[in-house]
């Protein structure tokens, strides 16, 4: 019943969620005019996706930022898998046994023929086809039939054998005579019979344990059936209740996509204009940066020239002063050396050595030969009269204003653009209503003045828009804003179309009707469950009786073995055995009697459960798990001779559609949407109703009108270029830097004055005391003072001048070439803007349109994928079917049932050898009425003995009263 309900659920859901007729595709908008933008057909069929561009995608078509959609998840109670617990380790033994008994493959052909006959074997029974089919069935069921036949033989013969055995014993035959013959191997036989019976009893006990476990497991699982059914019906209700909310959520996400697009459309200044600016920046910004750096370099060069010239003038003065001081000191020393002391030996030699070094006492730098830099300073100063830095900033501003200029550029807008944008709103309206909307929404003065409007629409696609008696729009309008308004109106029109899809399906009413069927099915299933639980209780009680009956037999056997083994006395004769041993023998015979009395009933139970459980396991459970059962149902023309595919013929009345039970089950098992599982595209094509190709044409046509020419983008005017050229010809790079560096690299004096002074003091100390010695010492002191006061500062300034000249040389190196290169780059950048700005605008408008359309492509793809894969995911239907067949029928019932007969069957069969060994063994435990006495045994009295034919006497032992 649950299987039937699950199938009806699958069928009813697909029938009740499909409208009577497929929705007609919406009327297409105006066809896009041929313009700089590529047609939307190329965009939608591009392998790179809707956002691909030579510069790279603006946004990922897979998941644009802020557009991560996720359907609300449904929580189901029923688990996907069933785990029976520790008993699961016993089921493979049953499966292996059935594989041995029934090793043949699944009989697909036989089942197909049986289904074609509608399970009627009586019709045409005598025909050869029926005979062949019967033989095939017998051949397939041969293993089970043989086992069942053996069981039936056991059922028939065991009562007869038991009856004959009892009659024979009553006639004091078949061991009925209470006399035991003495045998030399009697001890061995007793032990052999006891061990054999014990081993057989152990095997029987294991089978009984299997029976008890299986019976208890079956009872436990039956008690869980109500919970399983309740959870499945609850999941089905959750499935039905969540489906409308999922559809509503998917439809409502168009508004989020639209708001994202509107946000980007309102931000066109930074997105479109900024992208244009970004495309031009690599060509423009480096040039402006170079000019800006050159403007700073001009200032730095002027400062460096002034500094060098100032230091040079100061050093010239210092050099002249140093030269004068050194000449005065040298003159004074020469005057002192004319002293008469220098003519007397040995002073004359000292004086001569001093005279030879006086020519070193002179300055070493001749800065007077270096020209002044006043001319170059004047040239640079003239260049600085033009504020190049401000001109560069104006170039930056002019270039950075491109996004603003894109938005504010004003040209006339063609009225057709407005009407094409307004058409999605008014195409389904009457002419007066259309004019009213155009008046209020678009505010056309001509319409307000009474102009007429004629819309020529084809049966499928709008092919033309004609305006009659419309005056042109007065004044310039903003094209970008007009295009944005056009696009927004188009997107709103798409939203109106999407929102009507849910209404066209009539989904809620259909679900309400189907919920009624679910409620009825649940009530009927509960009624069946009550009956099922009653039958389950009866089966459990019957299985318990069978197991207890076998357990009672085993108790008697175990008690007989225990008492017989414990109470046996090897010294006692058969007639003098003790009560414990005799009781053990009686227990064994009681077990034999119960076995012979009830074993045939046990075997009937085993045969019936074996036939039912084995066939259901092989013909239903195993093929259901590997889906071979669905392959049979999917056989063309099997269930209906006129339909190739039964399921599609039943659902769509189109039997040629390849819709199979296996396909539906597999898709539902994988939690696919019912749209994909039932291939509902054959009844309701989602792609037709979520096609935005026509509306994309309007958007691209609107953006195609954004062809504003950005004017007055001047990076640097003529004054700025002249300023650069003047700086290049200022002569800074033609200064003789080598002469300056060579002169400034010299030391201030020809000799180190401190060394010269020390040497002079040393020579003066060799002279005798007097005016000469004093004059030379005074001169050395003056030389030291000159070094500290003049030479040291002069040397520091000279070093600074040398470094400044080196820096100035580096700055001015290649100045004319650098200026020429900057001007060339500037001209190239200016030409690039002038010649390539319009193509860049067109290309970036296309990229911008791709980005906007990418949002909706992403949404549409997500909606299509959700409807096919996620919305109304029919996993609860597959779970309900699994619960009915795989869990309830196979796991709850068939597997425990098979384990039951697998345990009870061998236990019942082993009762036959157990009876034989128990009867044999009872002779060795019971107290006999007579015993055998040999002639050579003197200890045994010979009275009351009868001569036997074998040379010994039978001794009768009188029974105690």
PDB file of N, CA and C in Angstrom, residues 32-88:
ATOM      1  N   UNK A  32      16.795  45.366 -31.732  1.00  0.00           N
ATOM      2  CA  UNK A  32      17.854  46.361 -31.596  1.00  0.00           C
ATOM      3  C   UNK A  32      18.343  46.806 -32.956  1.00  0.00           C
ATOM      4  N   UNK A  33      18.594  48.099 -33.051  1.00  0.00           N
ATOM      5  CA  UNK A  33      19.114  48.639 -34.305  1.00  0.00           C
ATOM      6  C   UNK A  33      20.581  48.294 -34.446  1.00  0.00           C
ATOM      7  N   UNK A  34      21.015  48.273 -35.670  1.00  0.00           N
ATOM      8  CA  UNK A  34      22.423  47.998 -35.929  1.00  0.00           C
ATOM      9  C   UNK A  34      23.233  49.191 -35.446  1.00  0.00           C
ATOM     10  N   UNK A  35      24.143  48.958 -34.560  1.00  0.00           N
ATOM     11  CA  UNK A  35      24.949  50.023 -34.009  1.00  0.00           C
ATOM     12  C   UNK A  35      26.300  49.504 -33.637  1.00  0.00           C
ATOM     13  N   UNK A  36      27.012  50.271 -32.858  1.00  0.00           N
ATOM     14  CA  UNK A  36      28.367  49.846 -32.504  1.00  0.00           C
ATOM     15  C   UNK A  36      28.395  48.664 -31.580  1.00  0.00           C
ATOM     16  N   UNK A  37      27.266  48.399 -30.863  1.00  0.00           N
ATOM     17  CA  UNK A  37      27.260  47.271 -29.943  1.00  0.00           C
ATOM     18  C   UNK A  37      26.937  45.996 -30.702  1.00  0.00           C
ATOM     19  N   UNK A  38      27.522  44.899 -30.280  1.00  0.00           N
ATOM     20  CA  UNK A  38      27.252  43.610 -30.910  1.00  0.00           C
ATOM     21  C   UNK A  38      25.846  43.172 -30.566  1.00  0.00           C
ATOM     22  N   UNK A  39      25.206  42.397 -31.385  1.00  0.00           N
ATOM     23  CA  UNK A  39      23.842  41.942 -31.107  1.00  0.00           C
ATOM     24  C   UNK A  39      23.817  41.087 -29.860  1.00  0.00           C
ATOM     25  N   UNK A  40      22.693  41.092 -29.172  1.00  0.00           N
ATOM     26  CA  UNK A  40      22.611  40.264 -27.956  1.00  0.00           C
ATOM     27  C   UNK A  40      22.695  38.794 -28.257  1.00  0.00           C
ATOM     28  N   UNK A  41      22.346  38.417 -29.515  1.00  0.00           N
ATOM     29  CA  UNK A  41      22.460  37.000 -29.834  1.00  0.00           C
ATOM     30  C   UNK A  41      23.905  36.539 -29.727  1.00  0.00           C
ATOM     31  N   UNK A  42      24.836  37.381 -30.156  1.00  0.00           N
ATOM     32  CA  UNK A  42      26.244  37.006 -30.042  1.00  0.00           C
ATOM     33  C   UNK A  42      26.661  36.920 -28.582  1.00  0.00           C
ATOM     34  N   UNK A  43      26.134  37.829 -27.791  1.00  0.00           N
ATOM     35  CA  UNK A  43      26.495  37.802 -26.366  1.00  0.00           C
ATOM     36  C   UNK A  43      26.012  36.518 -25.709  1.00  0.00           C
ATOM     37  N   UNK A  44      24.750  36.167 -25.970  1.00  0.00           N
ATOM     38  CA  UNK A  44      24.177  35.021 -25.276  1.00  0.00           C
ATOM     39  C   UNK A  44      24.746  33.710 -25.771  1.00  0.00           C
ATOM     40  N   UNK A  45      25.293  33.708 -26.983  1.00  0.00           N
ATOM     41  CA  UNK A  45      25.885  32.471 -27.496  1.00  0.00           C
ATOM     42  C   UNK A  45      27.394  32.466 -27.416  1.00  0.00           C
ATOM     43  N   UNK A  46      27.958  33.501 -26.811  1.00  0.00           N
ATOM     44  CA  UNK A  46      29.414  33.570 -26.725  1.00  0.00           C
ATOM     45  C   UNK A  46      29.938  32.522 -25.778  1.00  0.00           C
ATOM     46  N   UNK A  47      30.977  31.786 -26.151  1.00  0.00           N
ATOM     47  CA  UNK A  47      31.504  30.763 -25.232  1.00  0.00           C
ATOM     48  C   UNK A  47      32.154  31.360 -24.012  1.00  0.00           C
ATOM     49  N   UNK A  48      32.483  32.660 -24.070  1.00  0.00           N
ATOM     50  CA  UNK A  48      33.136  33.266 -22.926  1.00  0.00           C
ATOM     51  C   UNK A  48      32.140  33.784 -21.909  1.00  0.00           C
ATOM     52  N   UNK A  49      30.862  33.708 -22.211  1.00  0.00           N
ATOM     53  CA  UNK A  49      29.884  34.189 -21.261  1.00  0.00           C
ATOM     54  C   UNK A  49      29.526  35.621 -21.564  1.00  0.00           C
ATOM     55  N   UNK A  50      28.502  36.158 -20.911  1.00  0.00           N
ATOM     56  CA  UNK A  50      27.996  37.472 -21.229  1.00  0.00           C
ATOM     57  C   UNK A  50      28.884  38.604 -20.789  1.00  0.00           C
ATOM     58  N   UNK A  51      29.895  38.341 -19.989  1.00  0.00           N
ATOM     59  CA  UNK A  51      30.699  39.437 -19.472  1.00  0.00           C
ATOM     60  C   UNK A  51      32.092  39.463 -20.042  1.00  0.00           C
ATOM     61  N   UNK A  52      32.378  38.634 -21.013  1.00  0.00           N
ATOM     62  CA  UNK A  52      33.725  38.587 -21.549  1.00  0.00           C
ATOM     63  C   UNK A  52      33.986  39.810 -22.405  1.00  0.00           C
ATOM     64  N   UNK A  53      35.189  40.288 -22.343  1.00  0.00           N
ATOM     65  CA  UNK A  53      35.596  41.445 -23.114  1.00  0.00           C
ATOM     66  C   UNK A  53      37.085  41.367 -23.314  1.00  0.00           C
ATOM     67  N   UNK A  54      37.624  42.137 -24.258  1.00  0.00           N
ATOM     68  CA  UNK A  54      39.070  42.084 -24.460  1.00  0.00           C
ATOM     69  C   UNK A  54      39.845  42.484 -23.225  1.00  0.00           C
ATOM     70  N   UNK A  55      39.250  43.324 -22.401  1.00  0.00           N
ATOM     71  CA  UNK A  55      39.968  43.751 -21.198  1.00  0.00           C
ATOM     72  C   UNK A  55      39.715  42.837 -20.011  1.00  0.00           C
ATOM     73  N   UNK A  56      38.895  41.853 -20.208  1.00  0.00           N
ATOM     74  CA  UNK A  56      38.581  40.956 -19.094  1.00  0.00           C
ATOM     75  C   UNK A  56      37.188  41.231 -18.596  1.00  0.00           C
ATOM     76  N   UNK A  57      36.586  40.295 -17.891  1.00  0.00           N
ATOM     77  CA  UNK A  57      35.223  40.448 -17.410  1.00  0.00           C
ATOM     78  C   UNK A  57      35.128  41.483 -16.319  1.00  0.00           C
ATOM     79  N   UNK A  58      34.008  42.204 -16.351  1.00  0.00           N
ATOM     80  CA  UNK A  58      33.755  43.169 -15.299  1.00  0.00           C
ATOM     81  C   UNK A  58      33.231  42.496 -14.047  1.00  0.00           C
ATOM     82  N   UNK A  59      32.589  41.383 -14.225  1.00  0.00           N
ATOM     83  CA  UNK A  59      32.042  40.658 -13.079  1.00  0.00           C
ATOM     84  C   UNK A  59      31.890  39.212 -13.474  1.00  0.00           C
ATOM     85  N   UNK A  60      31.990  38.370 -12.513  1.00  0.00           N
ATOM     86  CA  UNK A  60      31.905  36.931 -12.792  1.00  0.00           C
ATOM     87  C   UNK A  60      30.492  36.554 -13.124  1.00  0.00           C
ATOM     88  N   UNK A  61      30.256  35.894 -14.261  1.00  0.00           N
ATOM     89  CA  UNK A  61      28.901  35.469 -14.585  1.00  0.00           C
ATOM     90  C   UNK A  61      28.413  34.345 -13.704  1.00  0.00           C
ATOM     91  N   UNK A  62      29.344  33.643 -13.052  1.00  0.00           N
ATOM     92  CA  UNK A  62      28.915  32.540 -12.215  1.00  0.00           C
ATOM     93  C   UNK A  62      28.277  33.041 -10.926  1.00  0.00           C
ATOM     94  N   UNK A  63      28.884  34.010 -10.297  1.00  0.00           N
ATOM     95  CA  UNK A  63      28.366  34.504  -9.023  1.00  0.00           C
ATOM     96  C   UNK A  63      28.782  35.952  -8.864  1.00  0.00           C
ATOM     97  N   UNK A  64      28.031  36.901  -9.457  1.00  0.00           N
ATOM     98  CA  UNK A  64      28.364  38.313  -9.275  1.00  0.00           C
ATOM     99  C   UNK A  64      28.296  38.696  -7.809  1.00  0.00           C
ATOM    100  N   UNK A  65      29.091  39.673  -7.465  1.00  0.00           N
ATOM    101  CA  UNK A  65      29.172  40.101  -6.071  1.00  0.00           C
ATOM    102  C   UNK A  65      27.808  40.571  -5.589  1.00  0.00           C
ATOM    103  N   UNK A  66      27.368  40.037  -4.460  1.00  0.00           N
ATOM    104  CA  UNK A  66      26.096  40.430  -3.890  1.00  0.00           C
ATOM    105  C   UNK A  66      24.906  39.675  -4.447  1.00  0.00           C
ATOM    106  N   UNK A  67      25.113  38.727  -5.347  1.00  0.00           N
ATOM    107  CA  UNK A  67      24.010  37.975  -5.944  1.00  0.00           C
ATOM    108  C   UNK A  67      24.212  36.485  -5.716  1.00  0.00           C
ATOM    109  N   UNK A  68      24.381  36.098  -4.474  1.00  0.00           N
ATOM    110  CA  UNK A  68      24.518  34.687  -4.117  1.00  0.00           C
ATOM    111  C   UNK A  68      23.153  34.186  -3.652  1.00  0.00           C
ATOM    112  N   UNK A  69      22.471  33.472  -4.519  1.00  0.00           N
ATOM    113  CA  UNK A  69      21.128  32.989  -4.220  1.00  0.00           C
ATOM    114  C   UNK A  69      21.203  31.592  -3.618  1.00  0.00           C
ATOM    115  N   UNK A  70      20.328  31.344  -2.693  1.00  0.00           N
ATOM    116  CA  UNK A  70      20.268  30.020  -2.060  1.00  0.00           C
ATOM    117  C   UNK A  70      18.844  29.747  -1.644  1.00  0.00           C
ATOM    118  N   UNK A  71      18.278  28.697  -2.178  1.00  0.00           N
ATOM    119  CA  UNK A  71      16.902  28.343  -1.855  1.00  0.00           C
ATOM    120  C   UNK A  71      16.785  27.928  -0.388  1.00  0.00           C
ATOM    121  N   UNK A  72      15.653  28.238   0.243  1.00  0.00           N
ATOM    122  CA  UNK A  72      15.457  27.762   1.631  1.00  0.00           C
ATOM    123  C   UNK A  72      15.449  26.242   1.670  1.00  0.00           C
ATOM    124  N   UNK A  73      16.241  25.696   2.553  1.00  0.00           N
ATOM    125  CA  UNK A  73      16.391  24.238   2.635  1.00  0.00           C
ATOM    126  C   UNK A  73      15.218  23.632   3.389  1.00  0.00           C
ATOM    127  N   UNK A  74      14.776  22.487   2.915  1.00  0.00           N
ATOM    128  CA  UNK A  74      13.703  21.737   3.581  1.00  0.00           C
ATOM    129  C   UNK A  74      14.317  20.646   4.446  1.00  0.00           C
ATOM    130  N   UNK A  75      13.820  20.522   5.663  1.00  0.00           N
ATOM    131  CA  UNK A  75      14.324  19.526   6.606  1.00  0.00           C
ATOM    132  C   UNK A  75      13.369  18.341   6.648  1.00  0.00           C
ATOM    133  N   UNK A  76      13.908  17.162   6.355  1.00  0.00           N
ATOM    134  CA  UNK A  76      13.104  15.953   6.341  1.00  0.00           C
ATOM    135  C   UNK A  76      13.535  15.031   7.480  1.00  0.00           C
ATOM    136  N   UNK A  77      12.558  14.282   7.990  1.00  0.00           N
ATOM    137  CA  UNK A  77      12.818  13.414   9.142  1.00  0.00           C
ATOM    138  C   UNK A  77      13.317  12.035   8.728  1.00  0.00           C
ATOM    139  N   UNK A  78      12.773  11.493   7.658  1.00  0.00           N
ATOM    140  CA  UNK A  78      13.105  10.130   7.272  1.00  0.00           C
ATOM    141  C   UNK A  78      14.556  10.044   6.835  1.00  0.00           C
ATOM    142  N   UNK A  79      15.273   9.091   7.379  1.00  0.00           N
ATOM    143  CA  UNK A  79      16.689   8.929   7.059  1.00  0.00           C
ATOM    144  C   UNK A  79      16.847   8.277   5.695  1.00  0.00           C
ATOM    145  N   UNK A  80      17.978   8.594   5.080  1.00  0.00           N
ATOM    146  CA  UNK A  80      18.251   8.046   3.748  1.00  0.00           C
ATOM    147  C   UNK A  80      18.617   6.565   3.795  1.00  0.00           C
ATOM    148  N   UNK A  81      19.219   6.144   4.884  1.00  0.00           N
ATOM    149  CA  UNK A  81      19.704   4.765   4.971  1.00  0.00           C
ATOM    150  C   UNK A  81      19.102   4.083   6.195  1.00  0.00           C
ATOM    151  N   UNK A  82      19.054   2.772   6.138  1.00  0.00           N
ATOM    152  CA  UNK A  82      18.509   1.962   7.230  1.00  0.00           C
ATOM    153  C   UNK A  82      19.582   1.006   7.724  1.00  0.00           C
ATOM    154  N   UNK A  83      19.803   0.985   9.034  1.00  0.00           N
ATOM    155  CA  UNK A  83      20.805   0.099   9.636  1.00  0.00           C
ATOM    156  C   UNK A  83      20.083  -0.819  10.621  1.00  0.00           C
ATOM    157  N   UNK A  84      20.004  -2.121  10.328  1.00  0.00           N
ATOM    158  CA  UNK A  84      19.271  -3.032  11.216  1.00  0.00           C
ATOM    159  C   UNK A  84      19.974  -3.318  12.532  1.00  0.00           C
ATOM    160  N   UNK A  85      21.254  -3.012  12.635  1.00  0.00           N
ATOM    161  CA  UNK A  85      21.976  -3.264  13.873  1.00  0.00           C
ATOM    162  C   UNK A  85      22.851  -4.504  13.782  1.00  0.00           C
ATOM    163  N   UNK A  86      23.064  -5.139  14.928  1.00  0.00           N
ATOM    164  CA  UNK A  86      23.979  -6.284  14.985  1.00  0.00           C
ATOM    165  C   UNK A  86      23.450  -7.483  14.209  1.00  0.00           C
ATOM    166  N   UNK A  87      22.132  -7.555  14.053  1.00  0.00           N
ATOM    167  CA  UNK A  87      21.558  -8.701  13.338  1.00  0.00           C
ATOM    168  C   UNK A  87      21.933  -8.681  11.866  1.00  0.00           C
ATOM    169  N   UNK A  88      22.405  -7.552  11.391  1.00  0.00           N
ATOM    170  CA  UNK A  88      22.780  -7.438   9.973  1.00  0.00           C
ATOM    171  C   UNK A  88      23.888  -8.424   9.610  1.00  0.00           C
TER     172      UNK A  88
END
